[in-house]
CSV table of C-alpha atoms in Angstrom, one decimal:
chain,number,residue,atom,x,y,z
A,1,UNK,CA,-61.8,12.3,-36.3
A,2,UNK,CA,-62.8,11.6,-32.7
A,3,UNK,CA,-60.5,8.9,-30.8
A,4,UNK,CA,-62.1,5.4,-30.4
A,5,UNK,CA,-64.3,4.7,-27.9
A,6,UNK,CA,-62.0,2.2,-25.9
A,7,UNK,CA,-59.0,4.9,-26.1
A,8,UNK,CA,-61.2,7.5,-24.1
A,9,UNK,CA,-61.2,8.6,-20.5
A,10,UNK,CA,-64.6,7.6,-18.7
A,11,UNK,CA,-65.5,10.9,-18.0
A,12,UNK,CA,-64.2,14.7,-18.7
A,13,UNK,CA,-63.1,15.1,-15.2
A,14,UNK,CA,-61.0,11.7,-15.5
A,15,UNK,CA,-59.4,13.1,-18.9
A,16,UNK,CA,-58.6,16.5,-17.4
A,17,UNK,CA,-56.9,14.2,-14.4
A,18,UNK,CA,-55.0,12.3,-17.1
A,19,UNK,CA,-53.8,15.6,-18.9
A,20,UNK,CA,-52.6,17.3,-15.5
A,21,UNK,CA,-50.7,14.1,-14.7
A,22,UNK,CA,-48.9,14.1,-18.1
A,23,UNK,CA,-47.9,17.7,-17.6
A,24,UNK,CA,-46.7,16.9,-13.7
A,25,UNK,CA,-44.6,13.8,-14.9
A,26,UNK,CA,-43.1,16.0,-17.8
A,27,UNK,CA,-42.8,19.5,-16.3
A,28,UNK,CA,-42.1,18.9,-12.6
A,29,UNK,CA,-40.5,15.8,-12.4
A,30,UNK,CA,-38.6,15.1,-15.7
A,31,UNK,CA,-40.1,12.0,-16.6
A,32,UNK,CA,-39.6,10.8,-20.0
A,33,UNK,CA,-42.6,11.0,-22.2
A,34,UNK,CA,-43.1,7.3,-23.0
A,35,UNK,CA,-43.1,6.7,-19.2
A,36,UNK,CA,-45.6,9.5,-18.5
A,37,UNK,CA,-47.8,8.0,-21.3
A,38,UNK,CA,-47.6,4.6,-20.1
A,39,UNK,CA,-48.5,5.8,-16.4
A,40,UNK,CA,-51.5,7.9,-18.2
A,41,UNK,CA,-52.8,5.1,-20.0
A,42,UNK,CA,-52.4,2.6,-17.3
A,43,UNK,CA,-54.8,4.9,-15.1
A,44,UNK,CA,-57.1,5.6,-17.9
A,45,UNK,CA,-57.4,1.7,-18.5
A,46,UNK,CA,-57.8,0.8,-14.5
A,47,UNK,CA,-61.0,3.7,-14.6
A,48,UNK,CA,-62.5,2.1,-17.5
A,49,UNK,CA,-62.1,-1.2,-16.0
A,50,UNK,CA,-63.5,-0.5,-12.4
A,51,UNK,CA,-65.9,2.1,-13.3
A,52,UNK,CA,-64.4,4.6,-10.5
A,53,UNK,CA,-63.1,8.1,-11.2
A,54,UNK,CA,-59.3,8.5,-11.5
A,55,UNK,CA,-58.8,10.6,-8.4
A,56,UNK,CA,-60.8,8.0,-6.2
A,57,UNK,CA,-58.3,5.4,-7.4
A,58,UNK,CA,-55.3,7.1,-7.7
A,59,UNK,CA,-55.7,10.2,-5.5
A,60,UNK,CA,-54.8,13.9,-6.8
A,61,UNK,CA,-52.6,13.7,-10.3
A,62,UNK,CA,-50.1,15.7,-8.5
A,63,UNK,CA,-49.8,13.0,-5.9
A,64,UNK,CA,-50.0,10.2,-8.4
A,65,UNK,CA,-47.5,12.1,-10.6
A,66,UNK,CA,-44.6,12.2,-7.5
A,67,UNK,CA,-45.5,8.6,-7.0
A,68,UNK,CA,-44.8,7.4,-10.6
A,69,UNK,CA,-41.7,9.5,-10.6
A,70,UNK,CA,-40.3,7.5,-7.6
A,71,UNK,CA,-41.4,4.3,-8.7
A,72,UNK,CA,-40.2,4.6,-12.3
A,73,UNK,CA,-37.1,7.0,-12.3
A,74,UNK,CA,-34.2,6.2,-10.8
A,75,UNK,CA,-33.1,7.7,-7.6
A,76,UNK,CA,-29.6,9.1,-9.0
A,77,UNK,CA,-31.6,10.7,-12.1
A,78,UNK,CA,-34.3,12.4,-9.5
A,79,UNK,CA,-31.5,13.6,-7.2
A,80,UNK,CA,-29.7,15.5,-10.1
A,81,UNK,CA,-32.5,17.9,-10.3
A,82,UNK,CA,-33.9,20.6,-8.3
A,83,UNK,CA,-37.8,20.7,-7.3
A,84,UNK,CA,-38.7,21.7,-10.9
A,85,UNK,CA,-36.4,19.4,-12.7
A,86,UNK,CA,-34.1,21.7,-13.5
A,87,UNK,CA,-30.2,22.0,-13.4
A,88,UNK,CA,-27.3,24.3,-14.1
A,89,UNK,CA,-27.0,22.4,-17.4
A,90,UNK,CA,-30.5,24.4,-18.3
A,91,UNK,CA,-28.9,27.6,-18.1
A,92,UNK,CA,-29.0,28.6,-21.5
A,93,UNK,CA,-32.5,27.2,-22.0
A,94,UNK,CA,-33.6,29.2,-19.4
A,95,UNK,CA,-32.0,32.5,-20.7
A,96,UNK,CA,-33.0,32.0,-24.1
A,97,UNK,CA,-36.7,31.4,-23.0
A,98,UNK,CA,-36.7,34.3,-20.7
A,99,UNK,CA,-35.2,36.7,-23.2
A,100,UNK,CA,-37.5,35.5,-25.7
A,101,UNK,CA,-40.6,35.7,-23.6
A,102,UNK,CA,-39.4,39.4,-22.2
A,103,UNK,CA,-38.7,40.5,-25.3
A,104,UNK,CA,-42.2,39.4,-26.4
A,105,UNK,CA,-43.8,41.6,-23.8
A,106,UNK,CA,-41.6,44.4,-24.3
A,107,UNK,CA,-42.4,44.4,-27.8
A,108,UNK,CA,-46.1,44.2,-27.3
A,109,UNK,CA,-45.8,47.3,-25.2
A,110,UNK,CA,-43.6,49.5,-27.6
A,111,UNK,CA,-46.2,48.4,-30.2
A,112,UNK,CA,-49.0,49.8,-27.9
A,113,UNK,CA,-47.1,53.0,-26.9
A,114,UNK,CA,-44.6,53.9,-29.7
A,115,UNK,CA,-46.4,52.3,-32.7
A,116,UNK,CA,-44.9,50.4,-35.7
A,117,UNK,CA,-41.2,52.0,-34.8
A,118,UNK,CA,-39.3,53.3,-32.0
A,119,UNK,CA,-36.1,55.4,-31.6
A,120,UNK,CA,-32.9,53.4,-30.9
A,121,UNK,CA,-31.0,55.7,-28.3
A,122,UNK,CA,-27.8,54.8,-26.6
A,123,UNK,CA,-29.6,55.1,-23.2
A,124,UNK,CA,-32.1,52.5,-24.5
A,125,UNK,CA,-29.3,50.3,-25.6
A,126,UNK,CA,-27.8,50.6,-22.0
A,127,UNK,CA,-31.1,49.6,-20.2
A,128,UNK,CA,-31.3,46.6,-22.6
A,129,UNK,CA,-27.5,45.5,-21.8
A,130,UNK,CA,-28.6,46.2,-17.8
A,131,UNK,CA,-31.5,43.9,-18.4
A,132,UNK,CA,-29.8,41.1,-20.2
A,133,UNK,CA,-27.1,41.2,-17.5
A,134,UNK,CA,-29.6,41.2,-14.4
A,135,UNK,CA,-31.7,38.6,-16.1
A,136,UNK,CA,-28.4,36.3,-16.5
A,137,UNK,CA,-27.1,36.8,-13.1
A,138,UNK,CA,-30.3,36.0,-11.6
A,139,UNK,CA,-31.4,32.9,-13.7
A,140,UNK,CA,-27.9,31.3,-13.4
A,141,UNK,CA,-27.6,32.3,-9.8
A,142,UNK,CA,-31.0,30.6,-9.0
A,143,UNK,CA,-29.9,27.6,-10.8
A,144,UNK,CA,-26.6,27.5,-8.7
A,145,UNK,CA,-28.3,27.8,-5.6
A,146,UNK,CA,-30.8,24.9,-6.2
A,147,UNK,CA,-27.8,23.0,-7.2
A,148,UNK,CA,-26.5,23.5,-3.6
A,149,UNK,CA,-23.7,25.8,-4.9
A,150,UNK,CA,-24.7,28.7,-2.6
A,151,UNK,CA,-21.6,30.6,-3.0
A,152,UNK,CA,-21.9,30.4,-6.9
A,153,UNK,CA,-25.3,31.4,-6.5
A,154,UNK,CA,-24.8,34.4,-4.6
A,155,UNK,CA,-21.9,35.5,-7.1
A,156,UNK,CA,-23.9,35.3,-10.0
A,157,UNK,CA,-26.6,37.4,-8.2
A,158,UNK,CA,-24.0,39.9,-7.3
A,159,UNK,CA,-22.7,40.0,-10.9
A,160,UNK,CA,-26.4,40.7,-12.3
A,161,UNK,CA,-26.8,43.3,-9.9
A,162,UNK,CA,-23.6,44.8,-10.7
A,163,UNK,CA,-24.5,44.7,-14.4
A,164,UNK,CA,-27.7,46.4,-13.7
A,165,UNK,CA,-26.1,49.2,-11.4
A,166,UNK,CA,-23.4,49.9,-14.5
A,167,UNK,CA,-26.1,49.8,-17.0
A,168,UNK,CA,-28.6,52.2,-15.3
A,169,UNK,CA,-25.2,54.6,-14.7
A,170,UNK,CA,-24.8,54.5,-18.4
A,171,UNK,CA,-28.3,55.2,-19.3
A,172,UNK,CA,-28.4,58.3,-17.0
A,173,UNK,CA,-25.1,59.7,-18.8
A,174,UNK,CA,-26.1,59.1,-21.9
A,175,UNK,CA,-29.8,60.0,-21.5
A,176,UNK,CA,-29.4,63.3,-23.8
A,177,UNK,CA,-27.8,61.5,-26.8
A,178,UNK,CA,-30.0,61.6,-29.9
A,179,UNK,CA,-31.1,58.6,-31.2
A,180,UNK,CA,-29.3,56.4,-33.5
A,181,UNK,CA,-32.1,55.6,-35.9
A,182,UNK,CA,-35.6,53.9,-35.9
A,183,UNK,CA,-36.1,50.4,-35.1
A,184,UNK,CA,-39.0,48.4,-36.5
A,185,UNK,CA,-41.1,47.1,-33.6
A,186,UNK,CA,-42.4,43.8,-35.5
A,187,UNK,CA,-38.5,42.9,-35.8
A,188,UNK,CA,-38.6,42.8,-32.1
A,189,UNK,CA,-41.4,40.6,-31.8
A,190,UNK,CA,-39.6,38.1,-34.5
A,191,UNK,CA,-36.2,38.2,-32.8
A,192,UNK,CA,-38.2,37.4,-29.8
A,193,UNK,CA,-39.8,34.4,-31.2
A,194,UNK,CA,-36.8,33.1,-32.2
A,195,UNK,CA,-35.2,33.2,-29.0
A,196,UNK,CA,-38.1,31.3,-27.8
A,197,UNK,CA,-37.9,28.6,-30.7
A,198,UNK,CA,-34.1,28.4,-30.0
A,199,UNK,CA,-34.6,27.9,-26.4
A,200,UNK,CA,-36.9,25.0,-27.0
A,201,UNK,CA,-34.9,23.3,-29.5
A,202,UNK,CA,-31.6,23.6,-27.7
A,203,UNK,CA,-30.4,20.2,-27.0
A,204,UNK,CA,-30.8,19.3,-23.6
A,205,UNK,CA,-27.9,17.3,-21.7
A,206,UNK,CA,-29.2,15.0,-18.7
A,207,UNK,CA,-28.4,16.3,-14.9
A,208,UNK,CA,-25.7,14.3,-13.5
A,209,UNK,CA,-24.4,14.0,-9.8
A,210,UNK,CA,-21.5,15.5,-8.7
A,211,UNK,CA,-18.7,12.7,-9.1
A,212,UNK,CA,-16.2,15.0,-7.1
A,213,UNK,CA,-18.2,15.4,-3.8
A,214,UNK,CA,-19.0,11.7,-3.8
A,215,UNK,CA,-15.4,10.5,-4.3
A,216,UNK,CA,-13.6,13.4,-2.4
A,217,UNK,CA,-12.9,13.6,1.2
A,218,UNK,CA,-15.8,13.0,3.8
A,219,UNK,CA,-15.6,16.7,4.8
A,220,UNK,CA,-16.5,17.7,1.2
A,221,UNK,CA,-19.2,15.1,1.1
A,222,UNK,CA,-20.8,16.6,4.3
A,223,UNK,CA,-20.7,20.0,2.7
A,224,UNK,CA,-22.0,19.2,-0.4
A,225,UNK,CA,-24.9,17.5,1.6
A,226,UNK,CA,-25.3,20.9,3.7
A,227,UNK,CA,-25.4,22.9,0.2
A,228,UNK,CA,-28.1,20.6,-1.2
A,229,UNK,CA,-30.4,20.6,1.6
A,230,UNK,CA,-30.2,24.3,2.1
A,231,UNK,CA,-30.5,25.5,-1.5
A,232,UNK,CA,-32.4,22.9,-3.2
A,233,UNK,CA,-34.8,21.6,-0.6
A,234,UNK,CA,-35.1,25.0,1.5
A,235,UNK,CA,-34.6,23.8,4.8
A,236,UNK,CA,-33.4,26.3,7.5
A,237,UNK,CA,-29.9,26.5,8.8
A,238,UNK,CA,-30.7,24.6,11.9
A,239,UNK,CA,-32.3,22.0,10.3
A,240,UNK,CA,-29.3,21.4,8.0
A,241,UNK,CA,-27.2,21.3,10.7
A,242,UNK,CA,-29.0,18.8,12.6
A,243,UNK,CA,-29.4,16.6,9.4
A,244,UNK,CA,-25.8,16.7,8.9
A,245,UNK,CA,-24.7,16.0,12.2
A,246,UNK,CA,-26.9,13.4,12.6
A,247,UNK,CA,-25.5,11.6,9.3
A,248,UNK,CA,-22.2,12.5,10.2
A,249,UNK,CA,-22.7,10.7,13.7
A,250,UNK,CA,-24.2,7.8,11.8
A,251,UNK,CA,-21.3,7.6,9.6
A,252,UNK,CA,-18.5,7.7,12.4
A,253,UNK,CA,-20.5,4.9,14.4
A,254,UNK,CA,-20.8,2.7,11.4
A,255,UNK,CA,-16.9,2.6,11.0
A,256,UNK,CA,-16.9,2.8,7.2
A,257,UNK,CA,-14.1,4.7,5.4
A,258,UNK,CA,-16.5,7.3,3.4
A,259,UNK,CA,-19.8,8.6,3.8
A,260,UNK,CA,-20.8,7.4,0.6
A,261,UNK,CA,-20.4,3.7,1.6
A,262,UNK,CA,-23.3,4.3,4.1
A,263,UNK,CA,-25.4,7.0,2.1
A,264,UNK,CA,-24.2,6.9,-1.3
A,265,UNK,CA,-23.9,10.4,-3.1
A,266,UNK,CA,-24.6,13.6,-1.2
A,267,UNK,CA,-27.4,14.7,-3.5
A,268,UNK,CA,-29.5,11.1,-3.1
A,269,UNK,CA,-29.1,11.0,0.6
A,270,UNK,CA,-30.5,14.6,0.7
A,271,UNK,CA,-33.5,13.4,-1.3
A,272,UNK,CA,-34.1,10.7,0.7
A,273,UNK,CA,-33.9,12.9,4.0
A,274,UNK,CA,-36.9,15.3,2.6
A,275,UNK,CA,-38.6,12.7,0.5
A,276,UNK,CA,-42.4,12.3,1.5
A,277,UNK,CA,-42.3,16.2,2.9
A,278,UNK,CA,-44.0,18.8,1.5
A,279,UNK,CA,-42.2,21.4,3.3
A,280,UNK,CA,-39.6,22.3,0.9
A,281,UNK,CA,-42.2,23.0,-1.5
A,282,UNK,CA,-43.9,25.3,0.8
A,283,UNK,CA,-40.8,27.0,1.9
A,284,UNK,CA,-40.2,27.5,-2.0
A,285,UNK,CA,-43.6,29.1,-2.3
A,286,UNK,CA,-43.3,31.6,0.6
A,287,UNK,CA,-40.2,32.6,-1.0
A,288,UNK,CA,-41.7,33.3,-4.2
A,289,UNK,CA,-44.6,34.9,-2.3
A,290,UNK,CA,-42.2,37.7,-0.6
A,291,UNK,CA,-40.7,38.0,-4.1
A,292,UNK,CA,-43.8,38.7,-5.5
A,293,UNK,CA,-45.2,40.9,-2.8
A,294,UNK,CA,-42.3,43.1,-3.3
A,295,UNK,CA,-42.7,43.4,-7.0
A,296,UNK,CA,-46.2,44.2,-6.4
A,297,UNK,CA,-45.6,46.9,-4.0
A,298,UNK,CA,-43.2,48.4,-6.5
A,299,UNK,CA,-45.5,48.4,-9.8
A,300,UNK,CA,-48.3,49.7,-6.8
A,301,UNK,CA,-45.9,52.6,-6.1
A,302,UNK,CA,-45.4,53.4,-9.8
A,303,UNK,CA,-49.1,53.1,-10.8
A,304,UNK,CA,-50.0,55.9,-8.4
A,305,UNK,CA,-47.2,58.2,-9.2
A,306,UNK,CA,-48.0,57.9,-13.0
A,307,UNK,CA,-51.6,58.8,-11.8
A,308,UNK,CA,-50.6,61.5,-9.9
A,309,UNK,CA,-48.2,63.0,-12.6
A,310,UNK,CA,-49.6,61.9,-16.0
A,311,UNK,CA,-53.0,60.9,-15.4
A,312,UNK,CA,-54.7,58.1,-17.4
A,313,UNK,CA,-53.0,57.0,-20.2
A,314,UNK,CA,-51.2,54.2,-22.0
A,315,UNK,CA,-48.1,54.1,-19.5
A,316,UNK,CA,-50.7,53.9,-16.6
A,317,UNK,CA,-52.4,51.0,-18.0
A,318,UNK,CA,-49.5,48.7,-18.9
A,319,UNK,CA,-48.1,49.7,-15.3
A,320,UNK,CA,-51.4,48.5,-14.0
A,321,UNK,CA,-51.3,45.4,-15.8
A,322,UNK,CA,-48.0,44.9,-14.2
A,323,UNK,CA,-49.6,44.8,-10.9
A,324,UNK,CA,-52.4,42.4,-11.7
A,325,UNK,CA,-49.8,39.9,-13.0
A,326,UNK,CA,-47.5,40.0,-9.9
A,327,UNK,CA,-50.4,40.2,-7.6
A,328,UNK,CA,-51.9,37.2,-9.1
A,329,UNK,CA,-48.7,35.6,-9.1
A,330,UNK,CA,-48.3,36.7,-5.4
A,331,UNK,CA,-51.6,35.1,-4.6
A,332,UNK,CA,-50.8,31.6,-6.1
A,333,UNK,CA,-47.5,31.3,-4.6
A,334,UNK,CA,-49.4,32.3,-1.0
A,335,UNK,CA,-51.6,29.5,-1.6
A,336,UNK,CA,-48.6,27.2,-2.6
A,337,UNK,CA,-47.0,28.2,1.0
A,338,UNK,CA,-50.5,27.2,2.9
A,339,UNK,CA,-51.6,24.0,0.7
A,340,UNK,CA,-50.4,20.4,0.9
A,341,UNK,CA,-47.7,19.7,-1.9
A,342,UNK,CA,-46.4,16.2,-3.6
A,343,UNK,CA,-43.6,14.8,-2.1
A,344,UNK,CA,-40.4,16.9,-2.4
A,345,UNK,CA,-37.8,16.2,-4.9
A,346,UNK,CA,-39.8,13.3,-6.3
């Protein structure tokens, strides 16, 4: 049954605008569903009453989502998460979802290249362990860095890299060992789907500000400010140094006992320093573009090597698909680094 006329958007374009608004509020800004629905409903009613398109009334959906988040979500809550609305408390969710989606892709590739069953070898298990270690180190490292914990981020990345190296060495040492048995490929797909469901159902704890930095000595407060500006908002070292020194000088001139008395929590002050600027998102997109560019170059090299060595076949097809995927991600990231974006941290 179709929705009543009074509950519809005036046009399909407005409806798409409203859908994008809901998605941006939920995914990018972490706005609770009732608040997002309320904002979308207010926009829909305004469109119907005025007879004007949503974009004409409120601007692009992405920008309006940032404005709604600023107005309706407390600054402390917005300051506790990164540009994607995440925090280190989401690490298990991220790992489960990443493992699930990666396993699903791997299961499809096994189904295409191996059929309904695949041999389980010690070398393959070592590769699987190396992949898990690398993914965990990368995911946890990124979350720690975005939380402003740069040293922790590098430590997790190093641990993941060490796991990959160890796993690769073990796989090379075990490559001549016979298979341990046969694994049904549909079981891989079912296990991957279970991981995705578990990740989606995992209880989420709300992100919180670092109380220790806000109440510790002033030096720790300024260190935390620098870490958030650098790791979460991607400011250059020079910009971070200037912002921190400016805040330090203002605090000294104020005569207050602690920086929190002037600025509040360091995460809150960092957010206020960059709010209204699209540079943090542009810098993040630029970093992604470099990463996806490296992946595209790697997969492109493997495609050429496979084509010269084995010719046309299933392996060439899935490697070519990997090139197409990473290249599309590269293009999207590059466009993001060149285009205007919603206010950072909002």
